[in-house]
Short mmCIF file of C-alpha atoms and ligand atoms in Angstrom, two decimals:
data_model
loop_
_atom_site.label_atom_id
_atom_site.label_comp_id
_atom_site.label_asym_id
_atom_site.label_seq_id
_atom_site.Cartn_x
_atom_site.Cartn_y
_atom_site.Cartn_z
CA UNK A 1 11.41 -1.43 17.05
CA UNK A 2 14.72 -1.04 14.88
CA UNK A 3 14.87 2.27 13.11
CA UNK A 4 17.18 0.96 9.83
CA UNK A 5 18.83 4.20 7.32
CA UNK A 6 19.11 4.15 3.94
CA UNK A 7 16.64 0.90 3.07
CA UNK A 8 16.30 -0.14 -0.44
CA UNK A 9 12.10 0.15 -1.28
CA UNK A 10 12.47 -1.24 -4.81
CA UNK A 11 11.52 -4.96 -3.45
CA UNK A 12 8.43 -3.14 -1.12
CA UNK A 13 7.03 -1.68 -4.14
CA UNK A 14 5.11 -3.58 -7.20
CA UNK A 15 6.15 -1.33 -9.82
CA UNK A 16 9.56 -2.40 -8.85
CA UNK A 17 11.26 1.21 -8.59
CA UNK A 18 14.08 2.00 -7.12
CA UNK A 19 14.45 4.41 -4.50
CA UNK A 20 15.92 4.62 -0.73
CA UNK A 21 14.32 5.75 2.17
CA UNK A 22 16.64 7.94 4.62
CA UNK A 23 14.62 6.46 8.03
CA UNK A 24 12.65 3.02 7.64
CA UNK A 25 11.58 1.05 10.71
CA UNK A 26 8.40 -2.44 10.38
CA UNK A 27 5.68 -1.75 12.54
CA UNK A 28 4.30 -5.01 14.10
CA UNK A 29 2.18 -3.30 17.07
CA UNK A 30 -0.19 -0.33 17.29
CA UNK A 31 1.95 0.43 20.65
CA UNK A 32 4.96 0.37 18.40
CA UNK A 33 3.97 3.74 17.19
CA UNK A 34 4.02 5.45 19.91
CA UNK A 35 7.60 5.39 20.23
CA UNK A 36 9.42 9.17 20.45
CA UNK A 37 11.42 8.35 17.24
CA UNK A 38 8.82 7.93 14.92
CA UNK A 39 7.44 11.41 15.82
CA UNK A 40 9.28 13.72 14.30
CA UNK A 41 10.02 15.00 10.66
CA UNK A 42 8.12 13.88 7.54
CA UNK A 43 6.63 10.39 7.32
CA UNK A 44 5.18 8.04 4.92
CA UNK A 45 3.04 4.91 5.82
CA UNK A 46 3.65 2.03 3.55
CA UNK A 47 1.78 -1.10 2.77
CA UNK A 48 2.19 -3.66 0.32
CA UNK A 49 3.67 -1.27 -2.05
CA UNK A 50 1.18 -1.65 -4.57
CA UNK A 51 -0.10 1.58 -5.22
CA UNK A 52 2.64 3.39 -5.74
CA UNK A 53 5.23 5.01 -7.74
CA UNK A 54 8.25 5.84 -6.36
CA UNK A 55 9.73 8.85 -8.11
CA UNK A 56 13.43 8.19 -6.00
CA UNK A 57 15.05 8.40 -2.96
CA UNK A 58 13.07 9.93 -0.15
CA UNK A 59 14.13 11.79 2.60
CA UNK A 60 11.16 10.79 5.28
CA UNK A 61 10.67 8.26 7.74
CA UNK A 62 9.08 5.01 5.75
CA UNK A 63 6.87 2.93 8.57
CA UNK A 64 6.04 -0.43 6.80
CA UNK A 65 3.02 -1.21 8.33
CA UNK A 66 3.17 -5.09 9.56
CA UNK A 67 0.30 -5.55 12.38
CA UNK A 68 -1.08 -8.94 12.38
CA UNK A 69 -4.21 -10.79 13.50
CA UNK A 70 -7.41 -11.22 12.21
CA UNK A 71 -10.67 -12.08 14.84
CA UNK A 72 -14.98 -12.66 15.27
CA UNK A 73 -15.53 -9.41 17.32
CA UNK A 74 -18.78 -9.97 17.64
CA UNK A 75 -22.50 -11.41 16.05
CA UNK A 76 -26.35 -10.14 15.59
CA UNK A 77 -29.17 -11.27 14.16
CA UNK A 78 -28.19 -9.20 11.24
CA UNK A 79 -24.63 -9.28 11.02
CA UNK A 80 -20.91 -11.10 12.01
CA UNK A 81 -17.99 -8.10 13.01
CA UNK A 82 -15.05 -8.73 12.11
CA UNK A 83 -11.02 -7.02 13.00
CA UNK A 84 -7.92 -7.60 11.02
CA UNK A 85 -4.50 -5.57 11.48
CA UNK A 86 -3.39 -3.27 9.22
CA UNK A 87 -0.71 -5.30 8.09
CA UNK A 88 -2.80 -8.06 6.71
CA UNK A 89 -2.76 -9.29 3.65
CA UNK A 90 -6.07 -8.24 1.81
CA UNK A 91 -6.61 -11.55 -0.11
CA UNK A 92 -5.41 -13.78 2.58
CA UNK A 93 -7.82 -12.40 4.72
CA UNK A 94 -10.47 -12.66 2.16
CA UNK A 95 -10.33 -15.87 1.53
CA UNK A 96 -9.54 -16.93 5.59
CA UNK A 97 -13.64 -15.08 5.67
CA UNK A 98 -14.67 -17.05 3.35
CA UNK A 99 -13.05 -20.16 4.91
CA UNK A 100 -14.71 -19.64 8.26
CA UNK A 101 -18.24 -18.97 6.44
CA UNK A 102 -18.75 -15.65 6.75
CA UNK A 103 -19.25 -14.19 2.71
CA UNK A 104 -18.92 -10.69 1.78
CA UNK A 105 -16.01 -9.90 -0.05
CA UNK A 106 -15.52 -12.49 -2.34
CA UNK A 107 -15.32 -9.90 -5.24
CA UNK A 108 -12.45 -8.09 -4.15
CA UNK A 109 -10.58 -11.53 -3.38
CA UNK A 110 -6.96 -11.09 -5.42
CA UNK A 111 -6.57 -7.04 -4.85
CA UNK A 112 -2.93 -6.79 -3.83
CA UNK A 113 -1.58 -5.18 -0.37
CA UNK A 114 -2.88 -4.74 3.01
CA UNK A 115 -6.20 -4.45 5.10
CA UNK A 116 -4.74 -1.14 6.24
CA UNK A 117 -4.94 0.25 3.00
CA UNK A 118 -8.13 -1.00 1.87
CA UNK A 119 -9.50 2.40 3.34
CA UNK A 120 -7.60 4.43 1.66
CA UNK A 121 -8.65 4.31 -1.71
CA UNK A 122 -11.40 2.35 -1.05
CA UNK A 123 -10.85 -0.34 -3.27
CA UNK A 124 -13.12 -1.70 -5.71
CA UNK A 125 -14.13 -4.30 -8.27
CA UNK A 126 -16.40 -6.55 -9.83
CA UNK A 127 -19.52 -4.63 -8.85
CA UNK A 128 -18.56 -4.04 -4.85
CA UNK A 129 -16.73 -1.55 -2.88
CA UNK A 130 -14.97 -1.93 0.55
CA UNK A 131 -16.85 1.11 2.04
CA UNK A 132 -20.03 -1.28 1.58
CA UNK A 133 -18.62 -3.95 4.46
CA UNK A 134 -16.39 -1.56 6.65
CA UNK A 135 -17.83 -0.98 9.79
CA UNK A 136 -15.10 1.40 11.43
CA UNK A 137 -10.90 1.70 11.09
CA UNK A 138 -8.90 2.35 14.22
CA UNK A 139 -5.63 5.23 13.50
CA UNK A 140 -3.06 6.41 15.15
CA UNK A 141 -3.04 10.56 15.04
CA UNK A 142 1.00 11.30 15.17
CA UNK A 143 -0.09 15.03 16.02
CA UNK A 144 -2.85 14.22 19.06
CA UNK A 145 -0.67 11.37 19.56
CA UNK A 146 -3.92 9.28 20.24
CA UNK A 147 -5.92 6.73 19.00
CA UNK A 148 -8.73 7.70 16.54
CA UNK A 149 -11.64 5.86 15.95
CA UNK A 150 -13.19 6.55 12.31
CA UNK A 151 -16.87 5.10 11.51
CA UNK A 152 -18.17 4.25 8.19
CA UNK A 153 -19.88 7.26 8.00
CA UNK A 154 -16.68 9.25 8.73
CA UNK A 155 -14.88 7.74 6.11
CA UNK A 156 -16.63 9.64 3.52
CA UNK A 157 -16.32 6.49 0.65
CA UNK A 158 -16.59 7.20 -2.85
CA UNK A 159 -15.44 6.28 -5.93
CA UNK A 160 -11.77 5.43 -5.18
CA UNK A 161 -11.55 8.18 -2.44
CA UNK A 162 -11.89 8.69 0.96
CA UNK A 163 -11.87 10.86 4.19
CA UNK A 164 -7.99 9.94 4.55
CA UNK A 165 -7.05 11.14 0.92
CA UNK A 166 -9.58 13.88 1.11
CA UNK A 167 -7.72 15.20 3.96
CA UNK A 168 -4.05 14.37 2.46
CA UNK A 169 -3.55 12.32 4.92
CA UNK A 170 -2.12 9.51 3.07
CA UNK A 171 0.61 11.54 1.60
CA UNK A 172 1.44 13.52 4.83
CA UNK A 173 1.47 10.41 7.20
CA UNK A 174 -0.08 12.03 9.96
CA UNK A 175 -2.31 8.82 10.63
CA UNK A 176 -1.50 5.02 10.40
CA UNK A 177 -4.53 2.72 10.24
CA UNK A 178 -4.11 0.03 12.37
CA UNK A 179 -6.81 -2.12 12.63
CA UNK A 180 -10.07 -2.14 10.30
CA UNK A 181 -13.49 -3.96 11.33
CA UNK A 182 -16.22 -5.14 8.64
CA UNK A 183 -19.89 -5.86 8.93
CA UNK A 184 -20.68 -8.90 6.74
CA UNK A 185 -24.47 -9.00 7.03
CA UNK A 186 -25.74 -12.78 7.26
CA UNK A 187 -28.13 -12.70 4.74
CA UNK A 188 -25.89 -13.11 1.68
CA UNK A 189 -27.05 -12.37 -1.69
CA UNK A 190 -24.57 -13.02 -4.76
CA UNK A 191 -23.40 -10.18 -6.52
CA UNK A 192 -22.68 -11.31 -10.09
CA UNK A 193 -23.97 -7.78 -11.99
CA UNK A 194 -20.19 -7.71 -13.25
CA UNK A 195 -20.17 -8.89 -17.08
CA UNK A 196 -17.16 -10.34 -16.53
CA UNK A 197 -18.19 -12.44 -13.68
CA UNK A 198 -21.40 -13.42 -15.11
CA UNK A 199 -19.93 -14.85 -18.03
CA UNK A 200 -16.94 -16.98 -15.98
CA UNK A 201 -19.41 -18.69 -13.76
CA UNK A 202 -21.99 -19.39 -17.00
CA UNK A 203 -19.07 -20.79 -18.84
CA UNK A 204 -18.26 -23.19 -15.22
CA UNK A 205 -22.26 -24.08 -15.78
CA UNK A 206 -23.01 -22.19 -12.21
CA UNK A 207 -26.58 -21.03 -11.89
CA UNK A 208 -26.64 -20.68 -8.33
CA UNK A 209 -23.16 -19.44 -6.92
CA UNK A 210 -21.67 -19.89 -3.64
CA UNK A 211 -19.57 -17.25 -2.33
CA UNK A 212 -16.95 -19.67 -3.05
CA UNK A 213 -17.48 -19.93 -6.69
CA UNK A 214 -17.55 -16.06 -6.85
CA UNK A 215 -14.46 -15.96 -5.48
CA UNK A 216 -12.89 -18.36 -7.55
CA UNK A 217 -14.66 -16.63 -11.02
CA UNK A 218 -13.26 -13.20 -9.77
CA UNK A 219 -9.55 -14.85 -9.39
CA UNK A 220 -10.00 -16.36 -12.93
CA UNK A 221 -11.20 -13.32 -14.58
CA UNK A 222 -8.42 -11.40 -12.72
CA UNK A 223 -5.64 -13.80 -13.09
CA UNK A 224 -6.60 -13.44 -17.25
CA UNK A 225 -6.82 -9.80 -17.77
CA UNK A 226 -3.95 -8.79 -14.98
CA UNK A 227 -0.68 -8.88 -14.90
CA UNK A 228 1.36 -10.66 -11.72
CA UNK A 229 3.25 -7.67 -10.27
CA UNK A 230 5.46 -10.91 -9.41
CA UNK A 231 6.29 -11.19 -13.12
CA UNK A 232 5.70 -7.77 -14.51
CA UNK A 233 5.63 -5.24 -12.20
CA UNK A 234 2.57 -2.79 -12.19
CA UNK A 235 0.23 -1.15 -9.82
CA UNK A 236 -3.22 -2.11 -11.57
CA UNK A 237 -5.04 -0.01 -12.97
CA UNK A 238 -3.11 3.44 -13.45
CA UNK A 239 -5.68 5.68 -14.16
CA UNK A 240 -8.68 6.33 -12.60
CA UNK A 241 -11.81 5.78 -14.80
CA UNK A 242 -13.14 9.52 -15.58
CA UNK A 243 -16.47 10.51 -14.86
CA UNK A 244 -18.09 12.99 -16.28
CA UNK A 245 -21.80 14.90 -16.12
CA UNK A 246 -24.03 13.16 -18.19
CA UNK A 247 -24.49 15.68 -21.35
CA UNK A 248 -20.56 15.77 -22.03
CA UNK A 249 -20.28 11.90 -22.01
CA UNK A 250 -23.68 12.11 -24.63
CA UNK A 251 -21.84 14.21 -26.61
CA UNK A 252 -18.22 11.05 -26.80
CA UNK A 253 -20.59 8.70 -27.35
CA UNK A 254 -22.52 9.98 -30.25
CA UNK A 255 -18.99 10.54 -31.78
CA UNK A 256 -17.22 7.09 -30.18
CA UNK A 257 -20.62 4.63 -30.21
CA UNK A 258 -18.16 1.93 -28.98
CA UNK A 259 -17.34 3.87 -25.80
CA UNK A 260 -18.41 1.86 -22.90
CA UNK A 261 -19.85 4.21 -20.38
CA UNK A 262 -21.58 3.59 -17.26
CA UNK A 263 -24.40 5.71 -15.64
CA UNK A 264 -23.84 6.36 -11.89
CA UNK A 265 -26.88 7.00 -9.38
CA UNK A 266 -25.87 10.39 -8.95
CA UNK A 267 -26.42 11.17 -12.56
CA UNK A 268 -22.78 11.06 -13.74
CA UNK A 269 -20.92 8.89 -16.26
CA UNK A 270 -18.11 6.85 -15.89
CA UNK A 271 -15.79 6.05 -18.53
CA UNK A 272 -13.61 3.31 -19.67
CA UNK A 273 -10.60 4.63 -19.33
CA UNK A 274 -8.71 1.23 -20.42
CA UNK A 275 -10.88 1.53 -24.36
CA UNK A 276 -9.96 5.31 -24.28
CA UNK A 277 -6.05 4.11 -23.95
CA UNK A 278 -6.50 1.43 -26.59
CA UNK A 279 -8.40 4.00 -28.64
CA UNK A 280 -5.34 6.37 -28.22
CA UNK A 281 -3.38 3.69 -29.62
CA UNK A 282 -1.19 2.32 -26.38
CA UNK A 283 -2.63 -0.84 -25.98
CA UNK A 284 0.93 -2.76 -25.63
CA UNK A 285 3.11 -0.05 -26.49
CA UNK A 286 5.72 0.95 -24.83
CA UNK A 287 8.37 4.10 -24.43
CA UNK A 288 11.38 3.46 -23.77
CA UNK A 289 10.92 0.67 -20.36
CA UNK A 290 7.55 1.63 -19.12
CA UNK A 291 4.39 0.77 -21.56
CA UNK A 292 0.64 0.16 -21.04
CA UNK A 293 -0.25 -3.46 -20.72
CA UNK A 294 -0.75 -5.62 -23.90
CA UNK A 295 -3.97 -7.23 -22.36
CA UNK A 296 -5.35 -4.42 -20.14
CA UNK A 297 -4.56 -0.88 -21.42
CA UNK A 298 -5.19 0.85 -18.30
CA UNK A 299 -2.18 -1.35 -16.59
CA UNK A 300 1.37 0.36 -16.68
CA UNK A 301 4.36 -1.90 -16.72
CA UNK A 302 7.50 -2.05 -16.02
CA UNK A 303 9.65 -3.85 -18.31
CA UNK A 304 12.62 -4.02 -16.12
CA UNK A 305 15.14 -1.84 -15.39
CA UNK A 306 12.49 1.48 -15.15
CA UNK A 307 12.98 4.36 -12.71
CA UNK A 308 10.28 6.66 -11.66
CA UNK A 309 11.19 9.29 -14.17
CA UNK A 310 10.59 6.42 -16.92
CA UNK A 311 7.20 6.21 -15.58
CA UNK A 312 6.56 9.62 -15.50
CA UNK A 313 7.40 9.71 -18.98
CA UNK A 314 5.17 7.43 -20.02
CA UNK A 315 2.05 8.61 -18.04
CA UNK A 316 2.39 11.98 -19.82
CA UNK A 317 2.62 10.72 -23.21
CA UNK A 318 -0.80 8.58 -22.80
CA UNK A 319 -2.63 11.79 -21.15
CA UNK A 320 -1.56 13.75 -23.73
CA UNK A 321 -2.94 11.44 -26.50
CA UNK A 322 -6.10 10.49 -24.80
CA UNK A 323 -6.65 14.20 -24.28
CA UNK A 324 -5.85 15.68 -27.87
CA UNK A 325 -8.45 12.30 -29.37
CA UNK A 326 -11.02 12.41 -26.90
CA UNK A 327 -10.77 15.68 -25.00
CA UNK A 328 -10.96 13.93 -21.93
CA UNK A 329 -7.86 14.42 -19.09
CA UNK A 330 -6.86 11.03 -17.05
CA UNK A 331 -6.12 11.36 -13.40
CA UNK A 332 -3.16 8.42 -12.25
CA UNK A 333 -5.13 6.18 -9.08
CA UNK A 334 -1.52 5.69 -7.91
CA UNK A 335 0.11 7.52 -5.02
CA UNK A 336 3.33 9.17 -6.01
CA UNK A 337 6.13 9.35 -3.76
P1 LIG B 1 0.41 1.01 -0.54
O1 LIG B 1 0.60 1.00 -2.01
O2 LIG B 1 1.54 0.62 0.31
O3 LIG B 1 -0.11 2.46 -0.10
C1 LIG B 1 -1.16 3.09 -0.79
C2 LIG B 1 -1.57 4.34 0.00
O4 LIG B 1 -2.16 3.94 1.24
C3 LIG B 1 -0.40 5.24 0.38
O5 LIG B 1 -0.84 6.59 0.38
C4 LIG B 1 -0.06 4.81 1.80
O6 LIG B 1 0.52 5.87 2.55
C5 LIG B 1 -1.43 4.49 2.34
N1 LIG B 1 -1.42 3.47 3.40
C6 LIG B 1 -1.09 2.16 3.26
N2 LIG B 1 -1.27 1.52 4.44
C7 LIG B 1 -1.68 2.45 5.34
C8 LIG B 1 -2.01 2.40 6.71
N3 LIG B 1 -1.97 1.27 7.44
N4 LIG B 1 -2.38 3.57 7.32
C9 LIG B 1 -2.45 4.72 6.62
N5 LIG B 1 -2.14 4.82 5.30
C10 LIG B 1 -1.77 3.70 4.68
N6 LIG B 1 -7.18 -1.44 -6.34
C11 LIG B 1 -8.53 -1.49 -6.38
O7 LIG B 1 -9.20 -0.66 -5.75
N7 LIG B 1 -9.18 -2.44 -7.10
C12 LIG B 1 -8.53 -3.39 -7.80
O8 LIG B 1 -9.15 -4.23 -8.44
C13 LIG B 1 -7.11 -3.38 -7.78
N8 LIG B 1 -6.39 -4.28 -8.50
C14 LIG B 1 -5.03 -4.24 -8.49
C15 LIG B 1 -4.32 -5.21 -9.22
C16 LIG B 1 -2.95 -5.21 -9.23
C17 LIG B 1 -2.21 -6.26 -10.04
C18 LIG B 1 -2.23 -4.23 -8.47
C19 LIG B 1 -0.73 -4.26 -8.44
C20 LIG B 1 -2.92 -3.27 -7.74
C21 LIG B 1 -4.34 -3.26 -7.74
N9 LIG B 1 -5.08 -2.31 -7.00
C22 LIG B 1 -6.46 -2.36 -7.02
C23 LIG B 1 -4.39 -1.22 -6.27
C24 LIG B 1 -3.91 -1.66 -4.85
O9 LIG B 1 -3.86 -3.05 -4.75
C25 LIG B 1 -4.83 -1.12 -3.76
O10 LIG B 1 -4.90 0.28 -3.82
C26 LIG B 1 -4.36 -1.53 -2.35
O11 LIG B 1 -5.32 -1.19 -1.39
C27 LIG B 1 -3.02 -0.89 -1.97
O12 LIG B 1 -2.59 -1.52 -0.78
P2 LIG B 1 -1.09 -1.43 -0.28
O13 LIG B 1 -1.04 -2.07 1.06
O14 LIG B 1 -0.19 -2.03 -1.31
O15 LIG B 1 -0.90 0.13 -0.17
N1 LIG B 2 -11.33 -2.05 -22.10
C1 LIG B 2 -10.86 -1.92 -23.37
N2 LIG B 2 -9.52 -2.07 -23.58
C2 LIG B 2 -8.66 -2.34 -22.58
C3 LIG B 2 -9.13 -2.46 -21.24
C4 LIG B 2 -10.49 -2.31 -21.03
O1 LIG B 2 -11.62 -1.68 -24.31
O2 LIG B 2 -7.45 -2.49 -22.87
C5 LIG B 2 -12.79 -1.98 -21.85
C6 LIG B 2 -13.35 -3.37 -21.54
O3 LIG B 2 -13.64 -4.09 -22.69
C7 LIG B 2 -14.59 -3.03 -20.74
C8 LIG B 2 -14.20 -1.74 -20.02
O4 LIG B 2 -13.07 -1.20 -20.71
O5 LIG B 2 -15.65 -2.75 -21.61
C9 LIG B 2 -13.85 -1.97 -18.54
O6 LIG B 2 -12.75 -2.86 -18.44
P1 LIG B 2 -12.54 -3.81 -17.15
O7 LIG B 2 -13.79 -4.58 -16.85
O8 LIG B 2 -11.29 -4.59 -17.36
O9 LIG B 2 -12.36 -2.81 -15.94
P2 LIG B 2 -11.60 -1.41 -15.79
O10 LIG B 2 -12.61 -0.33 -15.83
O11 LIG B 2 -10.47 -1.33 -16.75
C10 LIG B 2 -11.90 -1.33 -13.21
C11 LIG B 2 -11.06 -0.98 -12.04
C12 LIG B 2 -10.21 -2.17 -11.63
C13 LIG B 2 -11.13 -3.33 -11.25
C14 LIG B 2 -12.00 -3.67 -12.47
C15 LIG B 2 -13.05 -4.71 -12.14
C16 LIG B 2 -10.62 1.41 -12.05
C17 LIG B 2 -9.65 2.48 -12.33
N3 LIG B 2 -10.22 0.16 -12.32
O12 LIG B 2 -11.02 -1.57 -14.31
O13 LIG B 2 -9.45 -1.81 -10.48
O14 LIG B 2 -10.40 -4.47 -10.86
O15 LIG B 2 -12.70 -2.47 -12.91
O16 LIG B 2 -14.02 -4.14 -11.33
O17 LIG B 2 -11.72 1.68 -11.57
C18 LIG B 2 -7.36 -0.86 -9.78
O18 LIG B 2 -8.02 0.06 -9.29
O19 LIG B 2 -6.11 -0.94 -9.68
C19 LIG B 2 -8.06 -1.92 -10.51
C20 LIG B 2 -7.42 -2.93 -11.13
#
């Protein structure tokens, strides 16, 4: 392991931000971490970069997480158990599951960065949440200085959250996933609920989808309303979607009727946050190099040349007029750094 000073992170990161990080070493092995250097002073784990915004030079130790391989761990009459490293790619993986028959995930196929990360947040879309196939994540605690094992249970999954943020763990970097296993039970039932989704494989004249064609409707659907962080940088969507109790989202309706809101089993609402942004009037505008994106509101973008300060900028002036319209405050899903 090569510990390298002073590494440009604006290529790691899909916003495309500049910023150095004083100590950066790529982490290929869990045993790589258990090297004496990494285990003192501040630390970040990094992934694919693409859930962040980097607000400039740090002074912490970067670990750019880079653990490969991806295996059957087992089989039951109810289920296949599957590993992958942390430093996976998510959709690569997704579609190598798919490849060797085993469906599951087909609706988050496309989500940028890493397997590792996938926990995290626990990311969502089209109707399906990681936390629903993850059987257990394997860490490494810097402070025990041990392997932890976390089950699905521990994880604590909800909406975009999870034990590890819940704890602040992703910001201190006091654990690095490396490795996460998934139950994919065997008997597969599509999950087309998602508008979206239901229309692209109607308008392909599918009736009865294969995991495959789910896949392939969520990539269309996403490669439409997305942006290519290749292209135009961004980190997806850039605001959570607020929820609310049910009698305050009653109340934005009856005075927005176009609001799209979506009742949750716990009794809550959740918001679009993307129609409250176009509401607000930022649909494709932009201040200064930083704007919200001209096909998908909720996506910030970086026009070129932006710093983290530009985004900051930005990200204020759409909370502000979201809140003085709607009276509703927007929480950013990215992590800052
Ligand atoms: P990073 O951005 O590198 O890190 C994110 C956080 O995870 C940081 O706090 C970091 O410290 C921590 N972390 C990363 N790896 C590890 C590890 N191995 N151990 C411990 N901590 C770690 N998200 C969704 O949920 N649904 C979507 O549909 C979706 N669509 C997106 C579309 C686009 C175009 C983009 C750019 C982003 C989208 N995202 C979406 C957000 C993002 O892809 C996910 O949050 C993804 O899981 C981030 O992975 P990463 O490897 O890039 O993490
Ligand atoms: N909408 C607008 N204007 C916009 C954008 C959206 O009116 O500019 C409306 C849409 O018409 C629709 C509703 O808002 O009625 C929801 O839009 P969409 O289906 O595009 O999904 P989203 O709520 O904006 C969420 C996730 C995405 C995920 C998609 C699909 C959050 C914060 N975002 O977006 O996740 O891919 O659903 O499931 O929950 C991410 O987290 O980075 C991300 C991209």
């Amino acid at each position: 392991m090569i510990l390298h000073s002073q590494r440009e992170l604006g290529p790691l990161n899909t916003l495309a931000l500049p910023g150095r990080a004083a100590r950066f070493a790529r982490i290929d092995s869990a045993e790589a971490l258990r090297d004496p250097q990494l285990s003192e002073g501040p630390r970040f784990i990094l992934g694919g970069g693409s859930n962040l915004v980097l607000t400039g030079d740090i002074d912490r130790l970067v670990l750019h997480m880079a653990i490969s391989g991806r295996r059957l761990i087992g089989e039951d009459t109810e289920a296949v158990y599957i590993e992958a490293g942390a430093g996976e790619n998510w959709h690569d993986f997704v579609q190598w599951t798919l490849a060797q028959g085993w469906p599951g995930l087909e609706n988050l196929s496309l989500i940028p960065g890493t397997v590792g990360a996938a926990p995290i947040q626990n990311i969502g879309a089209y109707g399906l949440e990681v936390g629903e196939r993850l059987h257990s994540v394997t860490a490494w605690d810097f402070d025990k200085q041990a392997d932890v094992n976390f089950s699905r249970d521990d994880c604590r999954f909800a909406y975009r959250d999870s034990l590890f943020k819940q704890e602040g763990w992703h910001l201190s970097g006091r654990m690095a996933i490396t490795s996460v296993r998934f139950r994919l039970p065997k008997a597969w039932q599509p999950n087309c609920r998602y508008a979206d989704v239901a229309q692209e494989l109607a308008a392909r004249g599918i009736g009865d989808p294969t995991a495959r064609d789910i896949a392939d409707a969520v990539i269309a659907v996403r490669r439409r309303k997305l942006p290519d962080p290749a292209h135009i940088p961004n980190a997806g969507s850039f605001f959570h979607n607020p929820v609310l109790d049910a009698a305050q989202a009653d109340v934005l309706k009856r005075a927005h009727p176009g609001l799209p809101c979506y009742p949750q089993s716990d009794g809550h609402v959740k918001l679009a946050a993307g129609w409250l942004i176009e509401q607000a009037g930022w649909k494709g505008r932009s201040l200064g190099p930083v704007g919200m994106y001209e096909k998908q509101a909720l996506v910030l973008v970086n026009h070129g040349g932006a710093t983290g300060g530009d985004v900051r900028r930005t990200m204020a002036a759409v909370q502000a007029s979201v809140r003085e319209k709607f009276g509703v405050a927007l929480t950013p899903e990215p992590i800052f750094l």
